[in-house]
Coordinates of C-alpha atoms in Angstrom, one line a residue:
Chain A
M1008 CA 0.0 0.0 0.0
D1009 CA 1.4 3.4 -1.0
T1010 CA -0.6 6.4 0.1
L1011 CA 0.4 9.8 -1.0
L1012 CA -1.5 12.4 0.9
I1013 CA -0.8 15.9 -0.1
L1014 CA -2.8 18.2 2.1
L1015 CA -2.5 21.8 1.1
Q1016 CA -4.3 23.7 3.8
S1017 CA -4.5 27.2 2.5
L1018 CA -6.1 28.7 5.5
D1019 CA -5.4 32.3 4.6
G1020 CA -5.7 35.0 7.1
A1021 CA -8.4 37.0 5.2
S1022 CA -10.8 34.3 6.0
I1023 CA -9.9 34.3 9.7
A1024 CA -10.6 38.0 9.7
K1025 CA -13.9 37.6 7.9
A1026 CA -14.9 34.9 10.4
A1027 CA -14.1 37.1 13.4
I1028 CA -16.1 40.0 11.8
A1029 CA -19.1 37.7 11.8
I1030 CA -18.5 36.7 15.4
G1031 CA -18.0 40.3 16.3
A1032 CA -21.3 41.3 14.8
G1033 CA -23.0 38.7 16.9
I1034 CA -21.3 40.0 20.1
V1035 CA -22.5 43.6 19.1
V1036 CA -26.0 42.4 19.0
I1037 CA -25.7 40.6 22.4
G1038 CA -24.4 43.8 23.9
A1039 CA -27.2 45.9 22.4
G1040 CA -29.8 43.3 23.2
L1041 CA -28.8 43.1 26.9
G1042 CA -28.8 46.9 27.2
I1043 CA -31.9 47.8 25.3
G1044 CA -33.7 44.7 26.7
K1045 CA -33.0 45.9 30.3
I1046 CA -34.4 49.3 29.4
G1047 CA -37.5 48.0 27.6
E1048 CA -38.2 45.6 30.4
S1049 CA -38.2 48.3 33.0
A1050 CA -40.2 50.6 30.8
L1051 CA -43.0 48.1 30.6
K1052 CA -42.9 47.3 34.3
S1053 CA -42.9 51.0 35.1
I1054 CA -45.8 51.8 32.9
A1055 CA -47.7 49.0 34.6
R1056 CA -47.0 50.6 37.9
Q1057 CA -47.7 54.2 36.9
P1058 CA -49.9 54.1 33.7
E1059 CA -50.4 57.9 34.0
A1060 CA -46.6 58.5 33.6
S1061 CA -46.7 56.5 30.3
G1062 CA -45.7 59.4 28.0
D1063 CA -42.7 60.4 30.2
I1064 CA -41.5 56.8 30.4
R1065 CA -41.8 56.2 26.7
S1066 CA -39.8 59.3 25.7
N1067 CA -37.0 58.4 28.3
M1068 CA -37.0 54.8 27.1
I1069 CA -36.4 56.0 23.5
V1070 CA -33.6 58.4 24.5
S1071 CA -31.6 55.9 26.6
A1072 CA -32.1 53.0 24.1
A1073 CA -31.0 55.3 21.3
L1074 CA -27.7 55.8 23.0
I1075 CA -27.0 52.1 23.0
E1076 CA -28.3 51.9 19.5
G1077 CA -25.8 54.6 18.4
V1078 CA -22.8 52.7 19.8
A1079 CA -24.0 49.4 18.3
F1080 CA -24.5 50.9 14.9
F1081 CA -21.1 52.6 15.0
A1082 CA -19.6 49.2 15.9
L1083 CA -21.4 47.5 13.0
I1084 CA -20.2 50.2 10.6
L1085 CA -16.7 49.6 11.9
L1086 CA -17.1 45.9 11.1
I1087 CA -18.3 46.7 7.5
V1088 CA -15.3 48.9 7.1
A1089 CA -13.1 46.1 8.4
L1090 CA -14.6 43.8 5.8
F1091 CA -13.4 45.8 2.9
V1092 CA -10.1 47.1 4.2
Chain B
M610 CA 1.9 2.9 3.5
D611 CA 3.7 6.1 2.4
T612 CA 2.0 9.3 3.6
L613 CA 3.3 12.7 2.4
L614 CA 1.7 15.4 4.4
I615 CA 2.5 19.0 3.3
L616 CA 0.8 21.5 5.4
L617 CA 1.2 25.1 4.2
Q618 CA -0.4 27.3 6.8
S619 CA -0.2 30.9 5.7
L620 CA -2.0 32.6 8.5
D621 CA -0.6 36.1 8.4
G622 CA -0.7 38.4 11.4
A623 CA -2.6 41.4 9.9
S624 CA -5.7 39.2 9.7
I625 CA -5.3 38.2 13.3
A626 CA -5.2 41.9 14.3
K627 CA -8.3 42.6 12.1
A628 CA -10.1 39.6 13.8
A629 CA -9.3 40.9 17.2
I630 CA -10.5 44.4 16.2
A631 CA -13.9 42.9 15.2
I632 CA -14.2 41.0 18.5
G633 CA -13.1 44.1 20.4
A634 CA -15.8 46.2 18.8
G635 CA -18.3 43.6 20.1
I636 CA -16.9 43.8 23.6
V637 CA -17.1 47.6 23.5
V638 CA -20.8 47.4 22.8
I639 CA -21.3 44.8 25.6
G640 CA -19.7 47.3 28.0
A641 CA -21.7 50.3 26.8
G642 CA -24.9 48.2 26.7
L643 CA -24.5 47.0 30.3
G644 CA -23.7 50.5 31.6
I645 CA -26.3 52.5 29.7
G646 CA -28.8 49.7 30.2
K647 CA -28.4 49.9 33.9
I648 CA -28.8 53.6 33.9
G649 CA -31.8 53.6 31.6
E650 CA -33.5 50.9 33.6
S651 CA -33.2 52.8 36.8
A652 CA -34.3 56.0 35.1
L653 CA -37.6 54.5 34.0
K654 CA -38.2 52.8 37.4
S655 CA -37.5 56.1 39.2
I656 CA -39.9 58.0 36.9
A657 CA -42.5 55.4 37.7
R658 CA -41.9 56.0 41.5
Q659 CA -41.7 59.8 41.3
P660 CA -43.3 61.1 38.1
E661 CA -43.0 64.7 39.2
A662 CA -39.1 64.4 39.3
S663 CA -39.1 63.3 35.7
G664 CA -37.2 66.3 34.3
D665 CA -34.4 65.9 36.9
I666 CA -34.1 62.2 36.3
R667 CA -34.0 62.6 32.5
S668 CA -31.2 65.2 32.6
N669 CA -29.1 63.1 35.0
M670 CA -29.7 60.0 32.9
I671 CA -28.4 61.7 29.8
V672 CA -25.4 63.1 31.7
S673 CA -24.3 59.8 33.1
A674 CA -25.1 57.8 30.0
A675 CA -23.2 60.3 27.9
L676 CA -20.0 59.6 30.0
I677 CA -20.2 55.9 29.0
E678 CA -21.1 56.9 25.5
G679 CA -18.0 59.0 25.3
V680 CA -15.6 56.2 26.5
A681 CA -17.3 53.7 24.1
F682 CA -17.0 56.0 21.1
F683 CA -13.4 56.8 21.9
A684 CA -12.7 53.1 22.1
L685 CA -14.4 52.5 18.7
I686 CA -12.4 55.3 17.1
L687 CA -9.3 53.7 18.6
L688 CA -10.3 50.5 16.9
I689 CA -10.8 52.3 13.6
V690 CA -7.3 53.8 13.9
A691 CA -5.9 50.4 14.7
L692 CA -7.6 49.1 11.6
F693 CA -5.7 51.4 9.3
V694 CA -2.3 51.7 11.1
Chain C
M1412 CA 4.6 5.7 6.5
D1413 CA 6.5 8.7 5.5
T1414 CA 5.1 12.0 6.8
L1415 CA 6.5 15.3 5.6
L1416 CA 5.0 18.1 7.5
I1417 CA 6.0 21.6 6.5
L1418 CA 4.3 24.2 8.6
L1419 CA 5.0 27.7 7.6
Q1420 CA 3.4 29.9 10.3
S1421 CA 4.1 33.5 9.6
L1422 CA 2.4 35.0 12.6
D1423 CA 4.3 38.2 13.4
G1424 CA 4.3 39.7 16.8
A1425 CA 3.2 43.3 15.9
S1426 CA -0.2 41.9 15.0
I1427 CA -0.5 40.0 18.2
A1428 CA 0.1 43.3 20.0
K1429 CA -2.5 45.1 17.9
A1430 CA -5.0 42.3 18.5
A1431 CA -4.5 42.6 22.3
I1432 CA -4.9 46.4 22.1
A1433 CA -8.3 45.9 20.4
I1434 CA -9.4 43.5 23.1
G1435 CA -8.0 45.8 25.8
A1436 CA -10.1 48.7 24.5
G1437 CA -13.2 46.5 24.9
I1438 CA -12.2 45.6 28.4
V1439 CA -11.7 49.3 29.3
V1440 CA -15.2 50.1 28.2
I1441 CA -16.6 47.2 30.2
G1442 CA -14.9 48.5 33.2
A1443 CA -16.1 52.1 32.7
G1444 CA -19.6 50.9 31.8
L1445 CA -19.9 48.8 35.0
G1446 CA -18.6 51.6 37.2
I1447 CA -20.4 54.6 35.7
G1448 CA -23.5 52.5 35.2
K1449 CA -23.6 51.6 38.9
I1450 CA -23.2 55.3 39.9
G1451 CA -25.8 56.5 37.4
E1452 CA -28.2 53.9 38.5
S1453 CA -28.0 54.8 42.1
A1454 CA -28.1 58.5 41.3
L1455 CA -31.5 58.2 39.5
K1456 CA -32.9 56.0 42.2
S1457 CA -31.8 58.4 44.9
I1458 CA -33.3 61.4 43.1
A1459 CA -36.6 59.4 42.9
R1460 CA -36.4 58.9 46.7
Q1461 CA -35.3 62.4 47.6
P1462 CA -36.2 64.8 44.7
E1463 CA -35.2 67.8 46.9
A1464 CA -31.6 66.6 47.1
S1465 CA -31.4 66.4 43.3
G1466 CA -28.6 69.1 43.0
D1467 CA -26.4 67.5 45.6
I1468 CA -26.8 64.0 44.0
R1469 CA -26.1 65.3 40.6
S1470 CA -22.8 67.1 41.5
N1471 CA -21.6 64.0 43.4
M1472 CA -22.6 61.7 40.6
I1473 CA -20.5 63.8 38.2
V1474 CA -17.5 63.9 40.5
S1475 CA -17.4 60.1 41.1
A1476 CA -18.2 59.2 37.5
A1477 CA -15.5 61.7 36.3
L1478 CA -12.9 59.7 38.4
I1479 CA -13.7 56.5 36.5
E1480 CA -13.9 58.5 33.2
G1481 CA -10.4 59.8 33.9
V1482 CA -8.9 56.4 34.5
A1483 CA -10.7 55.0 31.4
F1484 CA -9.5 57.7 29.1
F1485 CA -6.0 57.5 30.4
A1486 CA -6.0 53.8 29.7
L1487 CA -7.4 54.4 26.2
I1488 CA -4.7 57.0 25.5
L1489 CA -2.1 54.4 26.8
L1490 CA -3.5 52.0 24.2
I1491 CA -3.2 54.5 21.5
V1492 CA 0.4 55.1 22.5
A1493 CA 1.0 51.4 22.5
L1494 CA -0.5 51.2 19.0
F1495 CA 2.2 53.5 17.5
V1496 CA 5.2 52.6 19.7
Chain D
M1496 CA 8.0 7.1 9.7
D1497 CA 9.8 10.1 8.5
T1498 CA 8.6 13.4 9.9
L1499 CA 10.0 16.6 8.7
L1500 CA 8.5 19.5 10.7
I1501 CA 9.6 23.0 9.8
L1502 CA 8.0 25.5 12.0
L1503 CA 8.8 29.1 11.3
Q1504 CA 7.2 31.0 14.1
S1505 CA 8.4 34.6 14.2
L1506 CA 6.5 35.6 17.3
D1507 CA 8.9 38.0 19.1
G1508 CA 8.7 38.6 22.8
A1509 CA 8.4 42.4 22.7
S1510 CA 4.9 42.1 21.1
I1511 CA 3.8 39.6 23.7
A1512 CA 4.7 42.1 26.4
K1513 CA 2.9 44.9 24.5
A1514 CA -0.2 42.7 24.2
A1515 CA -0.2 42.0 28.0
I1516 CA 0.2 45.7 28.7
A1517 CA -2.9 46.4 26.7
I1518 CA -4.9 43.7 28.5
G1519 CA -3.5 44.9 31.8
A1520 CA -4.7 48.4 31.1
G1521 CA -8.2 47.0 30.6
I1522 CA -8.0 45.1 33.9
V1523 CA -6.9 48.2 35.7
V1524 CA -10.0 50.1 34.5
I1525 CA -12.3 47.2 35.6
G1526 CA -10.7 47.4 39.1
A1527 CA -11.1 51.1 39.3
G1528 CA -14.6 51.0 37.9
L1529 CA -15.8 48.4 40.3
G1530 CA -14.3 50.2 43.3
I1531 CA -15.2 53.8 42.6
G1532 CA -18.6 52.6 41.3
K1533 CA -19.3 50.9 44.6
I1534 CA -18.3 54.0 46.5
G1535 CA -20.2 56.4 44.3
E1536 CA -23.3 54.3 44.4
S1537 CA -23.4 54.2 48.2
A1538 CA -22.5 58.0 48.4
L1539 CA -25.6 58.8 46.3
K1540 CA -27.9 56.4 48.2
S1541 CA -26.6 57.8 51.5
I1542 CA -27.3 61.4 50.4
A1543 CA -30.8 60.4 49.5
R1544 CA -31.3 58.9 53.0
Q1545 CA -29.6 61.8 54.9
P1546 CA -29.5 64.9 52.7
E1547 CA -28.3 67.0 55.7
A1548 CA -25.1 64.9 55.9
S1549 CA -24.3 65.6 52.2
G1550 CA -21.1 67.6 52.8
D1551 CA -19.6 64.9 55.1
I1552 CA -20.6 62.1 52.6
R1553 CA -19.1 64.0 49.7
S1554 CA -15.7 64.6 51.3
N1555 CA -15.5 61.0 52.4
M1556 CA -16.5 59.8 49.0
I1557 CA -13.7 61.8 47.4
V1558 CA -11.1 60.6 49.9
S1559 CA -11.9 56.9 49.5
A1560 CA -12.3 57.2 45.7
A1561 CA -9.1 59.1 45.5
L1562 CA -7.3 56.2 47.1
I1563 CA -8.4 53.8 44.4
E1564 CA -7.7 56.5 41.7
G1565 CA -4.2 56.8 43.0
V1566 CA -3.5 53.0 42.8
A1567 CA -5.1 52.9 39.3
F1568 CA -3.1 55.8 37.9
F1569 CA 0.1 54.4 39.5
A1570 CA -0.6 51.1 37.8
L1571 CA -1.2 52.8 34.4
I1572 CA 2.0 54.8 34.7
L1573 CA 3.8 51.5 35.5
L1574 CA 2.3 50.1 32.3
I1575 CA 3.5 53.1 30.3
V1576 CA 7.0 52.6 31.8
A1577 CA 6.8 48.9 30.9
L1578 CA 5.9 50.0 27.4
F1579 CA 9.1 51.9 26.8
V1580 CA 11.5 49.8 28.9
Chain E
M936 CA 11.7 7.4 12.9
D937 CA 13.5 10.4 11.7
T938 CA 12.3 13.7 13.0
L939 CA 13.8 17.0 11.9
L940 CA 12.3 19.7 13.9
I941 CA 13.4 23.3 13.0
L942 CA 11.7 25.6 15.4
L943 CA 12.6 29.2 15.1
Q944 CA 10.9 30.6 18.1
S945 CA 12.3 33.9 19.2
L946 CA 10.1 34.2 22.3
D947 CA 12.5 35.2 25.0
G948 CA 11.8 34.9 28.7
A949 CA 12.3 38.6 29.5
S950 CA 9.2 39.5 27.5
I951 CA 7.1 36.8 29.2
A952 CA 8.1 38.3 32.5
K953 CA 7.2 41.8 31.3
A954 CA 3.8 40.5 30.1
A955 CA 3.1 39.0 33.5
I956 CA 4.1 42.2 35.3
A957 CA 1.5 44.1 33.2
I958 CA -1.3 41.6 34.0
G959 CA -0.2 41.6 37.6
A960 CA -0.6 45.4 37.9
G961 CA -4.1 45.0 36.6
I962 CA -4.9 42.4 39.2
V963 CA -3.4 44.5 42.0
V964 CA -5.9 47.3 41.1
I965 CA -8.8 44.9 41.1
G966 CA -7.8 43.8 44.5
A967 CA -7.4 47.3 45.9
G968 CA -10.6 48.5 44.1
L969 CA -12.7 45.8 45.6
G970 CA -11.3 46.3 49.0
I971 CA -11.3 50.0 49.3
G972 CA -14.6 50.2 47.5
K973 CA -16.2 47.9 50.1
I974 CA -14.8 50.0 52.9
G975 CA -15.8 53.3 51.3
E976 CA -19.3 52.0 50.6
S977 CA -19.9 51.0 54.3
A978 CA -18.3 54.2 55.6
L979 CA -20.7 56.3 53.6
K980 CA -23.8 54.2 54.5
S981 CA -22.8 54.4 58.1
I982 CA -22.4 58.2 58.1
A983 CA -25.9 58.4 56.6
R984 CA -27.2 56.3 59.5
Q985 CA -25.3 58.0 62.2
P986 CA -24.3 61.5 61.0
E987 CA -23.0 62.5 64.5
A988 CA -20.4 59.7 64.4
S989 CA -19.0 61.1 61.1
G990 CA -15.5 62.0 62.4
D991 CA -15.0 58.6 64.0
I992 CA -16.2 56.8 60.8
R993 CA -13.9 58.9 58.6
S994 CA -10.8 58.3 60.6
N995 CA -11.4 54.6 60.7
M996 CA -12.2 54.5 57.0
I997 CA -8.9 56.2 56.2
V998 CA -7.0 53.8 58.5
S999 CA -8.4 50.6 57.0
A1000 CA -8.3 51.9 53.4
A1001 CA -4.7 53.0 53.9
L1002 CA -3.8 49.5 54.9
I1003 CA -5.1 48.2 51.5
E1004 CA -3.5 51.2 49.8
G1005 CA -0.1 50.3 51.4
V1006 CA -0.2 46.7 50.3
A1007 CA -1.3 47.8 46.7
F1008 CA 1.5 50.4 46.4
F1009 CA 4.1 48.0 47.8
A1010 CA 3.0 45.4 45.2
L1011 CA 3.2 48.0 42.4
I1012 CA 6.7 49.0 43.5
L1013 CA 7.7 45.4 43.6
L1014 CA 6.4 45.1 40.0
I1015 CA 8.5 48.2 39.0
V1016 CA 11.6 46.7 40.6
A1017 CA 10.8 43.4 38.8
L1018 CA 10.6 45.4 35.5
F1019 CA 14.2 46.7 35.8
V1020 CA 15.9 43.7 37.5

């Protein structure tokens, strides 16, 4: 028996980078999900406790969630840039 | 049996760096999400308890969340710089 | 059996350093987020409990959060220095 | 069996050190964030409970937070020294 | 069996040591932050409960926090010595 196994493993770095960008995008969403989820959760509980303060709570919920949204979008744009650079 | 295994692994360093930048961007968002999420959560619960203090709570929420937002954006800009350097 | 394993791993150190800087920036934001988040959270809950002490609470919140902000920015500047050195 | 393993790993030590300095800076901020965050949190809650003791609480908050700030900055300066040595 | 292993690994020990010093500095700050943070937290809560005992609480807070501060600074100085030796 004479086996000739030539394994050319061309695992180039560009693919590793692309893989990590995909993982990174997932981590971004975990971060944003935890943060905005916490805010949304307490918004709903708070409206349930004080239905008359519903307008105030809604506007504050949007402001604080938008701050997390901003960081998350900026990180995702960074990932898109990293994809092409 | 005669096995000839040629393994050419061309994993270059620049891709490892790019990969870590992508993961780092995700970690930044987790940090910002946890921090701003905590602040936003307590803002909404506090407004539900004291609807008349809503203006005070909102301005303080924005000030403290902006501090985290500042660090997070500075870190993301550092990552963009690291991407091109 | 005749195994010829040629492994050419060209992983240079500068990229490892850049990778760690990216991860480090993420860890900095987690630290700042946890700290300032805790301070902001209690500031808002405290204002809800004692709306008349709102001015005192705000100034103390900014002082203590600024201390964390200072360490975090100093660490990020250290990372930028490490990027170019 | 005839194994020819050629491993060209050009991972120099200076980069490993730089990598650890970056991670270390992140850990420093986590330490300072946890500590000052805890102090700031209790300062604000205490002011809400005893608004008349506000001056005392503020001065003590600054003293104890400054102790952590001192250790954190000293550690960051140590890291900068380590970067150039 | 005929193994020819050519390993060009230029990872010198001095860099590994420097890396560990950097991580160690971060761990020192976590330790000091947790400890002094806990002391400061309870000092401030105690002043809020017993404002008339404020002087006593402050002096004891400084004594106990200074003990942690002392150990932390001594450890950081040890790390600086280790950096140059």
